[in-house]
Amino acid sequence: GISQLDVAAALAQVAVDNRYVRPQFSDSGEIRIEAGRHPVIEKLTEGDAIRFIPNDLYLHSNQSFIAVITGPNMGGKSTYLRQAALILVMAQLGSFVPADKALLPLVDRVFTRVGAADNLARGRSTFMVEMMETATILNTATSMSFIVLDEIGRGTSTYDGLALAWAVAEYIHDRIR
């Protein structure tokens, strides 16, 4: 009814105002985002002297379907990961997306393991919450899922954290694909 028309009109207005493009969908398993932008960060930096720098993403389900993003603190890694997930979600719901071009697959779910939270009142540390969320992702994701893991294994020692991150990446590569 009217609520659906309101959502469609709002998405159309945002697309026009912010130079969004119509994403293309393919069953090739390819994600190709050219000059992608984070829709929220882009708006936050608009009034400042800072300009959001668009960036590309390429993943393919047959060859390069895992990307490990490294870099210095405050280098934009988390923004880049969240941007990819947001563009996928926006496209899946029928919106145009903040990019110059986007070729995307249909996904069954978008999983994210980001941020640091705890539930100490219930006896769950940041690390425990992180591991529970990661276990849920690993037990639920399919080869049609898009998974964003930001700083897996951070809540423990360096070598334990690295071992966990490595094991999770191998499991996604070998089992979930």
CSV table of C-alpha atoms in Angstrom, one decimal:
chain,number,residue,atom,x,y,z
A,1,GLY,CA,0.0,0.0,0.0
A,2,ILE,CA,1.1,3.5,0.8
A,3,SER,CA,4.0,2.3,3.0
A,4,GLN,CA,5.5,0.4,0.0
A,5,LEU,CA,5.1,3.5,-2.2
A,6,ASP,CA,6.8,5.6,0.5
A,7,VAL,CA,9.8,3.3,0.7
A,8,ALA,CA,10.1,3.2,-3.1
A,9,ALA,CA,9.9,7.0,-3.4
A,10,ALA,CA,12.4,7.5,-0.6
A,11,LEU,CA,14.9,5.1,-2.2
A,12,ALA,CA,14.4,6.8,-5.6
A,13,GLN,CA,15.0,10.3,-4.0
A,14,VAL,CA,18.2,9.1,-2.2
A,15,ALA,CA,19.4,7.5,-5.4
A,16,VAL,CA,18.9,10.7,-7.5
A,17,ASP,CA,20.4,13.0,-4.8
A,18,ASN,CA,23.5,10.9,-4.2
A,19,ARG,CA,24.4,9.6,-7.8
A,20,TYR,CA,23.5,6.0,-7.0
A,21,VAL,CA,23.4,3.4,-9.9
A,22,ARG,CA,21.2,0.5,-10.7
A,23,PRO,CA,23.1,-2.7,-9.8
A,24,GLN,CA,23.2,-5.6,-12.2
A,25,PHE,CA,22.7,-9.1,-11.0
A,26,SER,CA,24.4,-12.2,-12.3
A,27,ASP,CA,24.5,-15.8,-11.3
A,28,SER,CA,28.3,-16.0,-12.2
A,29,GLY,CA,29.2,-15.7,-8.5
A,30,GLU,CA,31.0,-12.4,-9.2
A,31,ILE,CA,31.0,-9.3,-7.1
A,32,ARG,CA,32.4,-6.3,-9.0
A,33,ILE,CA,31.9,-2.9,-7.4
A,34,GLU,CA,33.6,0.0,-9.2
A,35,ALA,CA,34.1,3.3,-7.3
A,36,GLY,CA,31.9,2.1,-4.4
A,37,ARG,CA,31.1,4.4,-1.5
A,38,HIS,CA,29.9,4.0,2.0
A,39,PRO,CA,26.5,5.7,2.0
A,40,VAL,CA,26.6,6.9,5.6
A,41,ILE,CA,30.3,8.0,5.8
A,42,GLU,CA,30.0,9.8,2.5
A,43,LYS,CA,27.2,11.9,3.9
A,44,LEU,CA,29.1,12.6,7.2
A,45,THR,CA,32.2,13.8,5.4
A,46,GLU,CA,30.2,15.9,2.9
A,47,GLY,CA,30.3,19.2,4.9
A,48,ASP,CA,33.9,18.7,6.0
A,49,ALA,CA,37.1,19.4,4.0
A,50,ILE,CA,37.5,15.6,4.0
A,51,ARG,CA,36.3,13.7,0.9
A,52,PHE,CA,35.3,10.1,0.9
A,53,ILE,CA,37.5,8.2,-1.6
A,54,PRO,CA,35.5,5.7,-3.7
A,55,ASN,CA,37.1,2.2,-4.0
A,56,ASP,CA,36.6,-1.0,-5.9
A,57,LEU,CA,35.9,-4.6,-4.8
A,58,TYR,CA,36.3,-7.7,-6.9
A,59,LEU,CA,35.4,-11.2,-5.6
A,60,HIS,CA,34.5,-14.3,-7.5
A,61,SER,CA,33.0,-17.6,-6.2
A,62,ASN,CA,35.2,-19.8,-8.4
A,63,GLN,CA,38.6,-18.2,-7.8
A,64,SER,CA,39.1,-15.2,-5.4
A,65,PHE,CA,36.2,-15.5,-3.0
A,66,ILE,CA,38.1,-14.5,0.2
A,67,ALA,CA,39.8,-11.2,0.7
A,68,VAL,CA,42.0,-10.5,3.7
A,69,ILE,CA,42.2,-6.8,4.4
A,70,THR,CA,45.2,-5.5,6.3
A,71,GLY,CA,46.6,-2.1,7.1
A,72,PRO,CA,47.2,0.5,9.8
A,73,ASN,CA,44.7,1.6,12.5
A,74,MET,CA,42.2,4.1,11.1
A,75,GLY,CA,43.2,3.1,7.5
A,76,GLY,CA,39.6,2.5,6.5
A,77,LYS,CA,39.5,-1.3,6.7
A,78,SER,CA,36.3,-1.6,8.7
A,79,THR,CA,34.6,1.1,6.5
A,80,TYR,CA,35.5,-0.9,3.4
A,81,LEU,CA,34.1,-4.1,4.8
A,82,ARG,CA,30.8,-2.5,6.0
A,83,GLN,CA,30.5,-0.6,2.7
A,84,ALA,CA,30.6,-3.9,0.7
A,85,ALA,CA,27.9,-5.4,3.0
A,86,LEU,CA,25.7,-2.3,2.8
A,87,ILE,CA,25.9,-2.2,-1.0
A,88,LEU,CA,24.9,-5.8,-1.2
A,89,VAL,CA,22.0,-5.3,1.3
A,90,MET,CA,20.8,-2.2,-0.5
A,91,ALA,CA,20.8,-4.0,-3.9
A,92,GLN,CA,19.0,-7.0,-2.5
A,93,LEU,CA,16.2,-4.8,-1.2
A,94,GLY,CA,15.8,-3.2,-4.6
A,95,SER,CA,17.6,0.0,-4.1
A,96,PHE,CA,20.1,1.7,-6.4
A,97,VAL,CA,23.6,1.6,-4.8
A,98,PRO,CA,26.4,4.1,-4.1
A,99,ALA,CA,28.9,3.2,-6.8
A,100,ASP,CA,29.8,3.9,-10.4
A,101,LYS,CA,29.0,0.3,-11.4
A,102,ALA,CA,28.0,-2.8,-9.5
A,103,LEU,CA,27.7,-6.4,-10.7
A,104,LEU,CA,26.4,-8.6,-7.8
A,105,PRO,CA,25.2,-12.1,-7.1
A,106,LEU,CA,22.0,-12.9,-5.3
A,107,VAL,CA,22.9,-13.9,-1.8
A,108,ASP,CA,20.9,-15.8,0.7
A,109,ARG,CA,22.2,-13.9,3.8
A,110,VAL,CA,24.7,-11.3,4.8
A,111,PHE,CA,26.6,-12.2,7.9
A,112,THR,CA,28.7,-9.7,9.9
A,113,ARG,CA,30.9,-10.2,12.9
A,114,VAL,CA,32.0,-6.6,13.7
A,115,GLY,CA,32.6,-4.5,16.7
A,116,ALA,CA,33.4,-5.4,20.3
A,117,ALA,CA,30.5,-6.1,22.7
A,118,ASP,CA,30.2,-8.1,25.8
A,119,ASN,CA,27.5,-9.4,28.1
A,120,LEU,CA,29.4,-9.5,31.4
A,121,ALA,CA,26.2,-9.5,33.4
A,122,ARG,CA,25.5,-13.0,31.9
A,123,GLY,CA,29.1,-14.1,32.2
A,124,ARG,CA,30.1,-13.5,28.6
A,125,SER,CA,33.3,-11.6,27.8
A,126,THR,CA,34.0,-9.8,24.5
A,127,PHE,CA,35.9,-12.8,23.3
A,128,MET,CA,33.1,-15.2,24.2
A,129,VAL,CA,30.5,-13.1,22.4
A,130,GLU,CA,32.8,-12.9,19.4
A,131,MET,CA,33.3,-16.7,19.3
A,132,MET,CA,29.6,-17.4,19.8
A,133,GLU,CA,28.8,-15.1,16.9
A,134,THR,CA,31.5,-16.6,14.7
A,135,ALA,CA,30.3,-20.1,15.5
A,136,THR,CA,26.7,-19.2,14.5
A,137,ILE,CA,28.0,-17.8,11.2
A,138,LEU,CA,30.2,-20.9,10.5
A,139,ASN,CA,27.3,-23.2,11.3
A,140,THR,CA,24.7,-21.3,9.3
A,141,ALA,CA,26.4,-19.7,6.2
A,142,THR,CA,26.2,-21.3,2.8
A,143,SER,CA,28.2,-20.8,-0.4
A,144,MET,CA,25.5,-18.3,-1.3
A,145,SER,CA,26.2,-16.1,1.8
A,146,PHE,CA,28.3,-13.0,2.1
A,147,ILE,CA,30.4,-13.0,5.3
A,148,VAL,CA,32.2,-10.0,6.8
A,149,LEU,CA,34.5,-10.8,9.7
A,150,ASP,CA,36.2,-7.8,11.2
A,151,GLU,CA,39.1,-8.5,13.6
A,152,ILE,CA,38.4,-12.1,14.4
A,153,GLY,CA,40.4,-13.3,17.4
A,154,ARG,CA,41.1,-9.9,18.7
A,155,GLY,CA,39.9,-10.6,22.3
A,156,THR,CA,42.8,-13.0,23.1
A,157,SER,CA,46.5,-13.2,22.8
A,158,THR,CA,48.3,-12.4,19.5
A,159,TYR,CA,49.1,-16.0,18.5
A,160,ASP,CA,45.8,-17.4,19.7
A,161,GLY,CA,43.9,-14.7,17.8
A,162,LEU,CA,46.0,-15.3,14.7
A,163,ALA,CA,45.4,-19.1,14.9
A,164,LEU,CA,41.6,-18.5,15.3
A,165,ALA,CA,41.5,-16.1,12.4
A,166,TRP,CA,43.5,-18.5,10.2
A,167,ALA,CA,41.3,-21.5,11.2
A,168,VAL,CA,38.1,-19.6,10.5
A,169,ALA,CA,39.4,-18.4,7.1
A,170,GLU,CA,40.4,-22.0,6.2
A,171,TYR,CA,37.0,-23.3,7.2
A,172,ILE,CA,35.2,-20.7,5.1
A,173,HIS,CA,37.5,-21.5,2.2
A,174,ASP,CA,37.4,-25.3,2.4
A,175,ARG,CA,33.9,-26.0,3.7
A,176,ILE,CA,31.5,-23.1,3.1
A,177,ARG,CA,33.2,-21.8,0.0
